Amino acid sequence: LRPAVTNSRVFVKISKMVREQYTTTTEGTPIERPENQCVYKIGIYGWRKRCLYLFVLLLLIILVVNLALTIWILRVMWFSPIGMGHLHVTNDGLRLEGESEFLLPLYAKEIRSRVDSSLLLQSTQNVTVNARNSEGEVTGRLKVGPKMVEIQSQQFQINSKDGKPLFTVDEKEVVVGTDKLRVTGPEGALFEHSVETPLVRADPFEDLRLESPTRSLSVDAPRGVHIKAHAGKIEALSQMDIIFQSSDGMLVLDTETICLPKLVQGTWGPSSGSEGLYEICVCPDGKLYLSVAGVDTTCQEHSHVCL
């Protein structure tokens, strides 16, 4: 075994000599031999590597949870290409099916119901509908409360299906555009000031009463007043005077019988033969009284009733 070892030492020595000779023979190429060479490792090792893997795993879990929540919200809210749940987007605007609750104010140009159903606005407090101008000021308001319906506007108008005004209210007047105004209350209608109407008529088989409990009742017309009772009687009651006045014309009582039961009668002597006939006399102040009828008028004989 010793010759093999010597041969290897000889080979190592010869190769070392050859390298030294090669390096010495090449001139102009200085070569510095580093004595101590440091080796740097590239990458993440140790606890940093484990923290990085844990952070990537946490991001992956959050991504999966967010994706699952997004899919769940889409399914719960019924998102579709035409809208969300009962809310559909159409060419005319938004269409909402069923009942909906709005927690904040709703701004819309037009709100209408379906053809086969009615529109219901409901609130636990009140329902308020405002109309605003371009500057944001309220020009009209409709407020429906638990005890009162309040409308704030310059004019309030109700129209029929064909656009005919039925009821109009403004600051100056109230106009009823229907052919007949019916008051069904047991106490009738109360007017504090004057009323202008071409006709006042009661329902069939009902009495018509014009009453002023504490003041006078006046019926005026530029061309005449017509009082008719086709199937009943006309009764005028007053605490003081009843005055029929015609400025240009006459007062006509066209009837078969005129009964004045409490009319004052003039006195006459026992020789007067009345035979149950009387005549109506008129005093200068318009007072009426009865006088015994004779061949000639007897009003002058009993004119002391006018005194």
PDB file of C-alpha atoms in Angstrom:
ATOM      1  CA  LEU A   1       0.000   0.000   0.000  1.00  0.00           C
ATOM      2  CA  ARG A   2       2.861   2.466   0.432  1.00  0.00           C
ATOM      3  CA  PRO A   3       3.742   2.787  -3.325  1.00  0.00           C
ATOM      4  CA  ALA A   4       0.105   3.877  -4.058  1.00  0.00           C
ATOM      5  CA  VAL A   5       0.301   6.645  -1.486  1.00  0.00           C
ATOM      6  CA  THR A   6       3.566   7.938  -2.830  1.00  0.00           C
ATOM      7  CA  ASN A   7       2.195   8.014  -6.339  1.00  0.00           C
ATOM      8  CA  SER A   8      -0.780  10.137  -5.222  1.00  0.00           C
ATOM      9  CA  ARG A   9       1.443  12.585  -3.463  1.00  0.00           C
ATOM     10  CA  VAL A  10       3.559  12.867  -6.554  1.00  0.00           C
ATOM     11  CA  PHE A  11       0.422  13.604  -8.679  1.00  0.00           C
ATOM     12  CA  VAL A  12      -0.788  16.314  -6.317  1.00  0.00           C
ATOM     13  CA  LYS A  13       2.612  17.902  -6.268  1.00  0.00           C
ATOM     14  CA  ILE A  14       2.939  17.859 -10.041  1.00  0.00           C
ATOM     15  CA  SER A  15      -0.540  19.421 -10.530  1.00  0.00           C
ATOM     16  CA  LYS A  16       0.272  22.131  -8.009  1.00  0.00           C
ATOM     17  CA  MET A  17       3.481  22.927  -9.848  1.00  0.00           C
ATOM     18  CA  VAL A  18       1.639  23.130 -13.154  1.00  0.00           C
ATOM     19  CA  ARG A  19      -0.909  25.618 -11.729  1.00  0.00           C
ATOM     20  CA  GLU A  20       1.830  27.778 -10.262  1.00  0.00           C
ATOM     21  CA  GLN A  21       3.702  27.712 -13.544  1.00  0.00           C
ATOM     22  CA  TYR A  22       0.496  28.717 -15.446  1.00  0.00           C
ATOM     23  CA  THR A  23      -0.191  31.593 -13.199  1.00  0.00           C
ATOM     24  CA  THR A  24       3.370  32.855 -13.368  1.00  0.00           C
ATOM     25  CA  THR A  25       3.667  32.594 -17.137  1.00  0.00           C
ATOM     26  CA  THR A  26       0.523  34.742 -17.820  1.00  0.00           C
ATOM     27  CA  GLU A  27       1.533  38.353 -17.408  1.00  0.00           C
ATOM     28  CA  GLY A  28      -0.732  41.410 -17.367  1.00  0.00           C
ATOM     29  CA  THR A  29      -3.565  39.669 -15.550  1.00  0.00           C
ATOM     30  CA  PRO A  30      -3.225  40.324 -11.850  1.00  0.00           C
ATOM     31  CA  ILE A  31      -5.130  37.842  -9.803  1.00  0.00           C
ATOM     32  CA  GLU A  32      -5.793  38.344  -6.149  1.00  0.00           C
ATOM     33  CA  ARG A  33      -6.555  35.317  -4.164  1.00  0.00           C
ATOM     34  CA  PRO A  34      -9.140  35.967  -1.463  1.00  0.00           C
ATOM     35  CA  GLU A  35      -8.037  34.565   1.779  1.00  0.00           C
ATOM     36  CA  ASN A  36     -11.421  34.448   3.552  1.00  0.00           C
ATOM     37  CA  GLN A  37     -14.558  34.095   1.339  1.00  0.00           C
ATOM     38  CA  CYS A  38     -18.069  34.662   3.038  1.00  0.00           C
ATOM     39  CA  VAL A  39     -21.093  32.733   1.683  1.00  0.00           C
ATOM     40  CA  TYR A  40     -24.531  34.645   1.804  1.00  0.00           C
ATOM     41  CA  LYS A  41     -27.757  32.648   1.673  1.00  0.00           C
ATOM     42  CA  ILE A  42     -30.664  34.100  -0.504  1.00  0.00           C
ATOM     43  CA  GLY A  43     -34.338  33.609   0.750  1.00  0.00           C
ATOM     44  CA  ILE A  44     -36.477  33.642   3.907  1.00  0.00           C
ATOM     45  CA  TYR A  45     -35.736  31.076   6.530  1.00  0.00           C
ATOM     46  CA  GLY A  46     -36.759  30.357  10.048  1.00  0.00           C
ATOM     47  CA  TRP A  47     -39.630  32.108  11.864  1.00  0.00           C
ATOM     48  CA  ARG A  48     -39.989  34.732   9.094  1.00  0.00           C
ATOM     49  CA  LYS A  49     -40.847  32.026   6.625  1.00  0.00           C
ATOM     50  CA  ARG A  50     -43.467  30.542   8.935  1.00  0.00           C
ATOM     51  CA  CYS A  51     -45.049  34.006   9.535  1.00  0.00           C
ATOM     52  CA  LEU A  52     -45.220  34.611   5.773  1.00  0.00           C
ATOM     53  CA  TYR A  53     -47.001  31.323   5.168  1.00  0.00           C
ATOM     54  CA  LEU A  54     -49.432  32.106   8.005  1.00  0.00           C
ATOM     55  CA  PHE A  55     -50.194  35.579   6.556  1.00  0.00           C
ATOM     56  CA  VAL A  56     -50.825  34.135   3.066  1.00  0.00           C
ATOM     57  CA  LEU A  57     -53.130  31.519   4.594  1.00  0.00           C
ATOM     58  CA  LEU A  58     -55.031  34.242   6.493  1.00  0.00           C
ATOM     59  CA  LEU A  59     -55.506  36.291   3.296  1.00  0.00           C
ATOM     60  CA  LEU A  60     -56.787  33.205   1.505  1.00  0.00           C
ATOM     61  CA  ILE A  61     -59.328  32.554   4.282  1.00  0.00           C
ATOM     62  CA  ILE A  62     -60.542  36.191   4.182  1.00  0.00           C
ATOM     63  CA  LEU A  63     -60.889  36.009   0.399  1.00  0.00           C
ATOM     64  CA  VAL A  64     -63.002  32.875   0.611  1.00  0.00           C
ATOM     65  CA  VAL A  65     -65.212  34.373   3.359  1.00  0.00           C
ATOM     66  CA  ASN A  66     -65.746  37.609   1.377  1.00  0.00           C
ATOM     67  CA  LEU A  67     -66.651  35.649  -1.728  1.00  0.00           C
ATOM     68  CA  ALA A  68     -69.146  33.539   0.254  1.00  0.00           C
ATOM     69  CA  LEU A  69     -70.709  36.640   1.853  1.00  0.00           C
ATOM     70  CA  THR A  70     -71.017  38.359  -1.531  1.00  0.00           C
ATOM     71  CA  ILE A  71     -72.788  35.366  -3.014  1.00  0.00           C
ATOM     72  CA  TRP A  72     -75.072  35.172   0.054  1.00  0.00           C
ATOM     73  CA  ILE A  73     -75.991  38.883  -0.190  1.00  0.00           C
ATOM     74  CA  LEU A  74     -76.746  38.509  -3.877  1.00  0.00           C
ATOM     75  CA  ARG A  75     -79.050  35.603  -3.159  1.00  0.00           C
ATOM     76  CA  VAL A  76     -80.781  37.245  -0.198  1.00  0.00           C
ATOM     77  CA  MET A  77     -81.315  40.614  -1.931  1.00  0.00           C
ATOM     78  CA  TRP A  78     -82.519  38.879  -5.106  1.00  0.00           C
ATOM     79  CA  PHE A  79     -80.177  40.705  -7.426  1.00  0.00           C
ATOM     80  CA  SER A  80     -80.982  40.150 -11.076  1.00  0.00           C
ATOM     81  CA  PRO A  81     -80.184  41.851 -14.399  1.00  0.00           C
ATOM     82  CA  ILE A  82     -83.478  43.828 -14.207  1.00  0.00           C
ATOM     83  CA  GLY A  83     -83.232  45.013 -10.606  1.00  0.00           C
ATOM     84  CA  MET A  84     -83.068  43.935  -6.987  1.00  0.00           C
ATOM     85  CA  GLY A  85     -85.806  41.862  -5.385  1.00  0.00           C
ATOM     86  CA  HIS A  86     -89.213  43.507  -5.886  1.00  0.00           C
ATOM     87  CA  LEU A  87     -87.530  46.626  -7.273  1.00  0.00           C
ATOM     88  CA  HIS A  88     -87.289  46.466 -11.067  1.00  0.00           C
ATOM     89  CA  VAL A  89     -85.644  48.980 -13.375  1.00  0.00           C
ATOM     90  CA  THR A  90     -87.768  49.729 -16.459  1.00  0.00           C
ATOM     91  CA  ASN A  91     -87.722  52.284 -19.242  1.00  0.00           C
ATOM     92  CA  ASP A  92     -90.334  54.406 -17.426  1.00  0.00           C
ATOM     93  CA  GLY A  93     -88.474  54.377 -14.100  1.00  0.00           C
ATOM     94  CA  LEU A  94     -88.553  52.057 -11.090  1.00  0.00           C
ATOM     95  CA  ARG A  95     -91.252  49.483 -10.455  1.00  0.00           C
ATOM     96  CA  LEU A  96     -91.760  48.235  -6.919  1.00  0.00           C
ATOM     97  CA  GLU A  97     -93.881  45.178  -6.184  1.00  0.00           C
ATOM     98  CA  GLY A  98     -95.496  44.540  -2.801  1.00  0.00           C
ATOM     99  CA  GLU A  99     -95.169  46.560   0.408  1.00  0.00           C
ATOM    100  CA  SER A 100     -92.064  48.675   1.057  1.00  0.00           C
ATOM    101  CA  GLU A 101     -90.829  50.787   3.948  1.00  0.00           C
ATOM    102  CA  PHE A 102     -88.826  53.993   3.507  1.00  0.00           C
ATOM    103  CA  LEU A 103     -86.832  55.187   6.517  1.00  0.00           C
ATOM    104  CA  LEU A 104     -85.666  58.439   4.887  1.00  0.00           C
ATOM    105  CA  PRO A 105     -87.439  60.975   2.604  1.00  0.00           C
ATOM    106  CA  LEU A 106     -88.366  59.753  -0.865  1.00  0.00           C
ATOM    107  CA  TYR A 107     -87.918  62.104  -3.827  1.00  0.00           C
ATOM    108  CA  ALA A 108     -89.849  61.216  -6.975  1.00  0.00           C
ATOM    109  CA  LYS A 109     -91.414  62.990  -9.928  1.00  0.00           C
ATOM    110  CA  GLU A 110     -94.425  60.671 -10.155  1.00  0.00           C
ATOM    111  CA  ILE A 111     -95.783  57.863  -7.966  1.00  0.00           C
ATOM    112  CA  ARG A 112     -98.584  55.674  -9.278  1.00  0.00           C
ATOM    113  CA  SER A 113     -99.988  52.241  -8.539  1.00  0.00           C
ATOM    114  CA  ARG A 114    -100.698  49.291 -10.763  1.00  0.00           C
ATOM    115  CA  VAL A 115    -103.773  49.240 -12.949  1.00  0.00           C
ATOM    116  CA  ASP A 116    -105.519  46.561 -10.877  1.00  0.00           C
ATOM    117  CA  SER A 117    -104.646  47.890  -7.400  1.00  0.00           C
ATOM    118  CA  SER A 118    -104.803  51.077  -5.364  1.00  0.00           C
ATOM    119  CA  LEU A 119    -101.947  53.185  -4.015  1.00  0.00           C
ATOM    120  CA  LEU A 120    -101.573  53.068  -0.231  1.00  0.00           C
ATOM    121  CA  LEU A 121     -99.365  55.462   1.755  1.00  0.00           C
ATOM    122  CA  GLN A 122     -99.213  54.501   5.419  1.00  0.00           C
ATOM    123  CA  SER A 123     -97.289  55.857   8.401  1.00  0.00           C
ATOM    124  CA  THR A 124     -97.396  55.511  12.178  1.00  0.00           C
ATOM    125  CA  GLN A 125     -97.237  59.319  12.607  1.00  0.00           C
ATOM    126  CA  ASN A 126     -98.311  61.216   9.489  1.00  0.00           C
ATOM    127  CA  VAL A 127     -97.861  61.249   5.733  1.00  0.00           C
ATOM    128  CA  THR A 128     -96.468  64.474   4.253  1.00  0.00           C
ATOM    129  CA  VAL A 129     -96.141  65.215   0.538  1.00  0.00           C
ATOM    130  CA  ASN A 130     -94.197  68.373  -0.389  1.00  0.00           C
ATOM    131  CA  ALA A 131     -93.783  70.154  -3.708  1.00  0.00           C
ATOM    132  CA  ARG A 132     -90.695  72.355  -4.064  1.00  0.00           C
ATOM    133  CA  ASN A 133     -89.473  74.822  -6.651  1.00  0.00           C
ATOM    134  CA  SER A 134     -86.017  75.036  -8.191  1.00  0.00           C
ATOM    135  CA  GLU A 135     -84.721  76.935  -5.146  1.00  0.00           C
ATOM    136  CA  GLY A 136     -85.884  74.246  -2.706  1.00  0.00           C
ATOM    137  CA  GLU A 137     -88.763  76.236  -1.222  1.00  0.00           C
ATOM    138  CA  VAL A 138     -92.009  74.415  -0.399  1.00  0.00           C
ATOM    139  CA  THR A 139     -94.774  75.579  -2.765  1.00  0.00           C
ATOM    140  CA  GLY A 140     -97.393  72.996  -1.805  1.00  0.00           C
ATOM    141  CA  ARG A 141     -97.862  70.582   1.070  1.00  0.00           C
ATOM    142  CA  LEU A 142    -100.288  67.779   1.844  1.00  0.00           C
ATOM    143  CA  LYS A 143    -100.139  66.485   5.400  1.00  0.00           C
ATOM    144  CA  VAL A 144    -102.328  63.613   6.580  1.00  0.00           C
ATOM    145  CA  GLY A 145    -102.197  63.298  10.351  1.00  0.00           C
ATOM    146  CA  PRO A 146    -104.042  61.164  12.911  1.00  0.00           C
ATOM    147  CA  LYS A 147    -106.579  63.954  13.595  1.00  0.00           C
ATOM    148  CA  MET A 148    -106.466  66.359  10.667  1.00  0.00           C
ATOM    149  CA  VAL A 149    -105.719  66.596   6.953  1.00  0.00           C
ATOM    150  CA  GLU A 150    -103.859  69.815   6.191  1.00  0.00           C
ATOM    151  CA  ILE A 151    -103.307  71.260   2.709  1.00  0.00           C
ATOM    152  CA  GLN A 152    -101.008  74.235   2.213  1.00  0.00           C
ATOM    153  CA  SER A 153    -101.263  75.707  -1.269  1.00  0.00           C
ATOM    154  CA  GLN A 154    -102.428  78.779  -3.158  1.00  0.00           C
ATOM    155  CA  GLN A 155    -105.330  76.830  -4.670  1.00  0.00           C
ATOM    156  CA  PHE A 156    -106.964  73.475  -4.004  1.00  0.00           C
ATOM    157  CA  GLN A 157    -108.941  71.873  -6.819  1.00  0.00           C
ATOM    158  CA  ILE A 158    -110.693  68.537  -7.360  1.00  0.00           C
ATOM    159  CA  ASN A 159    -111.390  67.484 -10.953  1.00  0.00           C
ATOM    160  CA  SER A 160    -113.559  64.779 -12.471  1.00  0.00           C
ATOM    161  CA  LYS A 161    -112.349  62.074 -14.819  1.00  0.00           C
ATOM    162  CA  ASP A 162    -112.850  64.282 -17.861  1.00  0.00           C
ATOM    163  CA  GLY A 163    -110.982  67.196 -16.269  1.00  0.00           C
ATOM    164  CA  LYS A 164    -114.024  69.220 -15.176  1.00  0.00           C
ATOM    165  CA  PRO A 165    -113.409  71.159 -11.929  1.00  0.00           C
ATOM    166  CA  LEU A 166    -115.727  69.875  -9.209  1.00  0.00           C
ATOM    167  CA  PHE A 167    -114.446  71.752  -6.168  1.00  0.00           C
ATOM    168  CA  THR A 168    -112.081  74.719  -6.098  1.00  0.00           C
ATOM    169  CA  VAL A 169    -110.808  76.663  -3.098  1.00  0.00           C
ATOM    170  CA  ASP A 170    -108.558  79.715  -3.061  1.00  0.00           C
ATOM    171  CA  GLU A 171    -108.070  82.768  -0.861  1.00  0.00           C
ATOM    172  CA  LYS A 172    -111.073  84.628  -2.327  1.00  0.00           C
ATOM    173  CA  GLU A 173    -113.812  82.075  -2.989  1.00  0.00           C
ATOM    174  CA  VAL A 174    -114.983  78.469  -2.944  1.00  0.00           C
ATOM    175  CA  VAL A 175    -116.476  77.127  -6.162  1.00  0.00           C
ATOM    176  CA  VAL A 176    -118.575  73.947  -6.402  1.00  0.00           C
ATOM    177  CA  GLY A 177    -118.776  72.911 -10.033  1.00  0.00           C
ATOM    178  CA  THR A 178    -121.256  70.045  -9.713  1.00  0.00           C
ATOM    179  CA  ASP A 179    -124.887  70.194 -10.761  1.00  0.00           C
ATOM    180  CA  LYS A 180    -126.102  69.460  -7.238  1.00  0.00           C
ATOM    181  CA  LEU A 181    -124.655  70.122  -3.790  1.00  0.00           C
ATOM    182  CA  ARG A 182    -126.113  67.682  -1.267  1.00  0.00           C
ATOM    183  CA  VAL A 183    -125.864  68.249   2.491  1.00  0.00           C
ATOM    184  CA  THR A 184    -126.823  65.100   4.410  1.00  0.00           C
ATOM    185  CA  GLY A 185    -126.141  66.265   7.979  1.00  0.00           C
ATOM    186  CA  PRO A 186    -129.066  66.294  10.420  1.00  0.00           C
ATOM    187  CA  GLU A 187    -128.443  69.954  11.257  1.00  0.00           C
ATOM    188  CA  GLY A 188    -128.201  70.998   7.608  1.00  0.00           C
ATOM    189  CA  ALA A 189    -125.668  73.555   6.425  1.00  0.00           C
ATOM    190  CA  LEU A 190    -124.453  76.516   8.492  1.00  0.00           C
ATOM    191  CA  PHE A 191    -123.509  79.748   6.694  1.00  0.00           C
ATOM    192  CA  GLU A 192    -122.068  82.617   8.703  1.00  0.00           C
ATOM    193  CA  HIS A 193    -122.248  85.067   5.793  1.00  0.00           C
ATOM    194  CA  SER A 194    -124.232  85.462   2.582  1.00  0.00           C
ATOM    195  CA  VAL A 195    -124.911  82.585   0.194  1.00  0.00           C
ATOM    196  CA  GLU A 196    -125.487  83.013  -3.514  1.00  0.00           C
ATOM    197  CA  THR A 197    -127.254  80.196  -5.357  1.00  0.00           C
ATOM    198  CA  PRO A 198    -129.842  79.904  -8.134  1.00  0.00           C
ATOM    199  CA  LEU A 199    -131.816  77.112  -6.449  1.00  0.00           C
ATOM    200  CA  VAL A 200    -132.358  75.730  -2.949  1.00  0.00           C
ATOM    201  CA  ARG A 201    -134.242  72.444  -2.896  1.00  0.00           C
ATOM    202  CA  ALA A 202    -134.761  69.660  -0.372  1.00  0.00           C
ATOM    203  CA  ASP A 203    -134.661  65.942  -1.057  1.00  0.00           C
ATOM    204  CA  PRO A 204    -137.917  64.235  -2.074  1.00  0.00           C
ATOM    205  CA  PHE A 205    -140.333  63.731   0.838  1.00  0.00           C
ATOM    206  CA  GLU A 206    -138.206  66.022   3.011  1.00  0.00           C
ATOM    207  CA  ASP A 207    -138.950  69.540   4.307  1.00  0.00           C
ATOM    208  CA  LEU A 208    -136.867  72.535   3.293  1.00  0.00           C
ATOM    209  CA  ARG A 209    -136.095  74.899   6.165  1.00  0.00           C
ATOM    210  CA  LEU A 210    -134.337  78.253   5.961  1.00  0.00           C
ATOM    211  CA  GLU A 211    -133.653  79.290   9.535  1.00  0.00           C
ATOM    212  CA  SER A 212    -131.807  82.053  11.356  1.00  0.00           C
ATOM    213  CA  PRO A 213    -132.038  81.402  15.135  1.00  0.00           C
ATOM    214  CA  THR A 214    -130.680  84.742  16.404  1.00  0.00           C
ATOM    215  CA  ARG A 215    -130.750  87.101  13.422  1.00  0.00           C
ATOM    216  CA  SER A 216    -132.987  88.001  10.503  1.00  0.00           C
ATOM    217  CA  LEU A 217    -133.352  85.988   7.318  1.00  0.00           C
ATOM    218  CA  SER A 218    -133.223  87.872   4.044  1.00  0.00           C
ATOM    219  CA  VAL A 219    -133.864  86.459   0.560  1.00  0.00           C
ATOM    220  CA  ASP A 220    -132.960  88.869  -2.249  1.00  0.00           C
ATOM    221  CA  ALA A 221    -132.958  88.477  -6.018  1.00  0.00           C
ATOM    222  CA  PRO A 222    -132.505  91.069  -8.804  1.00  0.00           C
ATOM    223  CA  ARG A 223    -135.424  89.732 -10.871  1.00  0.00           C
ATOM    224  CA  GLY A 224    -137.652  87.980  -8.372  1.00  0.00           C
ATOM    225  CA  VAL A 225    -137.940  85.280  -5.752  1.00  0.00           C
ATOM    226  CA  HIS A 226    -139.967  82.154  -6.511  1.00  0.00           C
ATOM    227  CA  ILE A 227    -141.072  79.984  -3.597  1.00  0.00           C
ATOM    228  CA  LYS A 228    -142.843  76.774  -4.626  1.00  0.00           C
ATOM    229  CA  ALA A 229    -144.129  73.769  -2.720  1.00  0.00           C
ATOM    230  CA  HIS A 230    -145.611  71.279  -5.185  1.00  0.00           C
ATOM    231  CA  ALA A 231    -146.742  68.690  -2.639  1.00  0.00           C
ATOM    232  CA  GLY A 232    -146.878  70.518   0.684  1.00  0.00           C
ATOM    233  CA  LYS A 233    -147.241  73.880   2.367  1.00  0.00           C
ATOM    234  CA  ILE A 234    -145.116  76.969   2.814  1.00  0.00           C
ATOM    235  CA  GLU A 235    -144.755  78.200   6.371  1.00  0.00           C
ATOM    236  CA  ALA A 236    -142.990  81.389   7.464  1.00  0.00           C
ATOM    237  CA  LEU A 237    -142.404  81.897  11.183  1.00  0.00           C
ATOM    238  CA  SER A 238    -140.823  84.943  12.766  1.00  0.00           C
ATOM    239  CA  GLN A 239    -140.469  86.361  16.250  1.00  0.00           C
ATOM    240  CA  MET A 240    -141.042  89.889  14.912  1.00  0.00           C
ATOM    241  CA  ASP A 241    -142.059  90.983  11.400  1.00  0.00           C
ATOM    242  CA  ILE A 242    -142.301  89.229   8.042  1.00  0.00           C
ATOM    243  CA  ILE A 243    -141.774  91.683   5.203  1.00  0.00           C
ATOM    244  CA  PHE A 244    -142.522  91.024   1.520  1.00  0.00           C
ATOM    245  CA  GLN A 245    -141.176  93.893  -0.546  1.00  0.00           C
ATOM    246  CA  SER A 246    -141.127  94.485  -4.278  1.00  0.00           C
ATOM    247  CA  SER A 247    -139.269  97.569  -5.490  1.00  0.00           C
ATOM    248  CA  ASP A 248    -140.812  97.595  -8.981  1.00  0.00           C
ATOM    249  CA  GLY A 249    -143.928  95.450  -9.333  1.00  0.00           C
ATOM    250  CA  MET A 250    -146.531  93.855  -7.167  1.00  0.00           C
ATOM    251  CA  LEU A 251    -146.969  91.039  -4.700  1.00  0.00           C
ATOM    252  CA  VAL A 252    -149.204  88.283  -6.063  1.00  0.00           C
ATOM    253  CA  LEU A 253    -150.792  85.608  -3.858  1.00  0.00           C
ATOM    254  CA  ASP A 254    -152.304  83.268  -6.431  1.00  0.00           C
ATOM    255  CA  THR A 255    -154.306  80.653  -4.566  1.00  0.00           C
ATOM    256  CA  GLU A 256    -157.879  79.479  -4.066  1.00  0.00           C
ATOM    257  CA  THR A 257    -157.982  80.277  -0.344  1.00  0.00           C
ATOM    258  CA  ILE A 258    -156.080  82.744   1.780  1.00  0.00           C
ATOM    259  CA  CYS A 259    -156.501  82.194   5.503  1.00  0.00           C
ATOM    260  CA  LEU A 260    -155.579  84.873   8.055  1.00  0.00           C
ATOM    261  CA  PRO A 261    -156.896  83.398  11.330  1.00  0.00           C
ATOM    262  CA  LYS A 262    -155.458  85.982  13.723  1.00  0.00           C
ATOM    263  CA  LEU A 263    -156.273  89.098  11.712  1.00  0.00           C
ATOM    264  CA  VAL A 264    -157.696  91.972  13.761  1.00  0.00           C
ATOM    265  CA  GLN A 265    -161.388  92.667  13.215  1.00  0.00           C
ATOM    266  CA  GLY A 266    -163.012  96.092  13.329  1.00  0.00           C
ATOM    267  CA  THR A 267    -165.989  96.745  15.638  1.00  0.00           C
ATOM    268  CA  TRP A 268    -169.483  97.411  14.408  1.00  0.00           C
ATOM    269  CA  GLY A 269    -172.933  98.184  15.815  1.00  0.00           C
ATOM    270  CA  PRO A 270    -175.668  95.640  16.442  1.00  0.00           C
ATOM    271  CA  SER A 271    -177.663  96.945  13.485  1.00  0.00           C
ATOM    272  CA  SER A 272    -175.010  95.952  11.032  1.00  0.00           C
ATOM    273  CA  GLY A 273    -175.980  92.914   9.026  1.00  0.00           C
ATOM    274  CA  SER A 274    -172.780  91.154   8.301  1.00  0.00           C
ATOM    275  CA  GLU A 275    -174.172  87.856   7.133  1.00  0.00           C
ATOM    276  CA  GLY A 276    -170.689  86.421   7.772  1.00  0.00           C
ATOM    277  CA  LEU A 277    -168.974  88.440   5.044  1.00  0.00           C
ATOM    278  CA  TYR A 278    -165.903  90.591   5.650  1.00  0.00           C
ATOM    279  CA  GLU A 279    -163.510  92.663   3.645  1.00  0.00           C
ATOM    280  CA  ILE A 280    -159.790  93.181   4.183  1.00  0.00           C
ATOM    281  CA  CYS A 281    -158.726  96.735   4.821  1.00  0.00           C
ATOM    282  CA  VAL A 282    -155.231  98.172   4.696  1.00  0.00           C
ATOM    283  CA  CYS A 283    -153.912 100.875   6.964  1.00  0.00           C
ATOM    284  CA  PRO A 284    -151.518 103.560   5.707  1.00  0.00           C
ATOM    285  CA  ASP A 285    -148.653 101.770   7.438  1.00  0.00           C
ATOM    286  CA  GLY A 286    -149.569  98.506   5.652  1.00  0.00           C
ATOM    287  CA  LYS A 287    -151.418  96.869   8.526  1.00  0.00           C
ATOM    288  CA  LEU A 288    -154.346  94.612   7.564  1.00  0.00           C
ATOM    289  CA  TYR A 289    -157.620  94.264   9.421  1.00  0.00           C
ATOM    290  CA  LEU A 290    -161.063  92.836   8.772  1.00  0.00           C
ATOM    291  CA  SER A 291    -164.181  94.950   8.331  1.00  0.00           C
ATOM    292  CA  VAL A 292    -167.790  93.881   8.016  1.00  0.00           C
ATOM    293  CA  ALA A 293    -168.748  93.730   4.393  1.00  0.00           C
ATOM    294  CA  GLY A 294    -171.583  95.996   3.218  1.00  0.00           C
ATOM    295  CA  VAL A 295    -173.036  97.428   0.076  1.00  0.00           C
ATOM    296  CA  ASP A 296    -170.177  99.892   0.010  1.00  0.00           C
ATOM    297  CA  THR A 297    -166.784  99.620   1.677  1.00  0.00           C
ATOM    298  CA  THR A 298    -166.809  99.940   5.433  1.00  0.00           C
ATOM    299  CA  CYS A 299    -163.051 100.360   5.941  1.00  0.00           C
ATOM    300  CA  GLN A 300    -163.464 104.050   6.724  1.00  0.00           C
ATOM    301  CA  GLU A 301    -165.952 103.287   9.504  1.00  0.00           C
ATOM    302  CA  HIS A 302    -163.490 101.061  11.307  1.00  0.00           C
ATOM    303  CA  SER A 303    -160.258 102.887  10.469  1.00  0.00           C
ATOM    304  CA  HIS A 304    -159.661 103.481  14.171  1.00  0.00           C
ATOM    305  CA  VAL A 305    -157.917 100.061  14.132  1.00  0.00           C
ATOM    306  CA  CYS A 306    -155.011 101.736  12.356  1.00  0.00           C
ATOM    307  CA  LEU A 307    -154.520 104.235  15.245  1.00  0.00           C
TER     308      LEU A 307
END
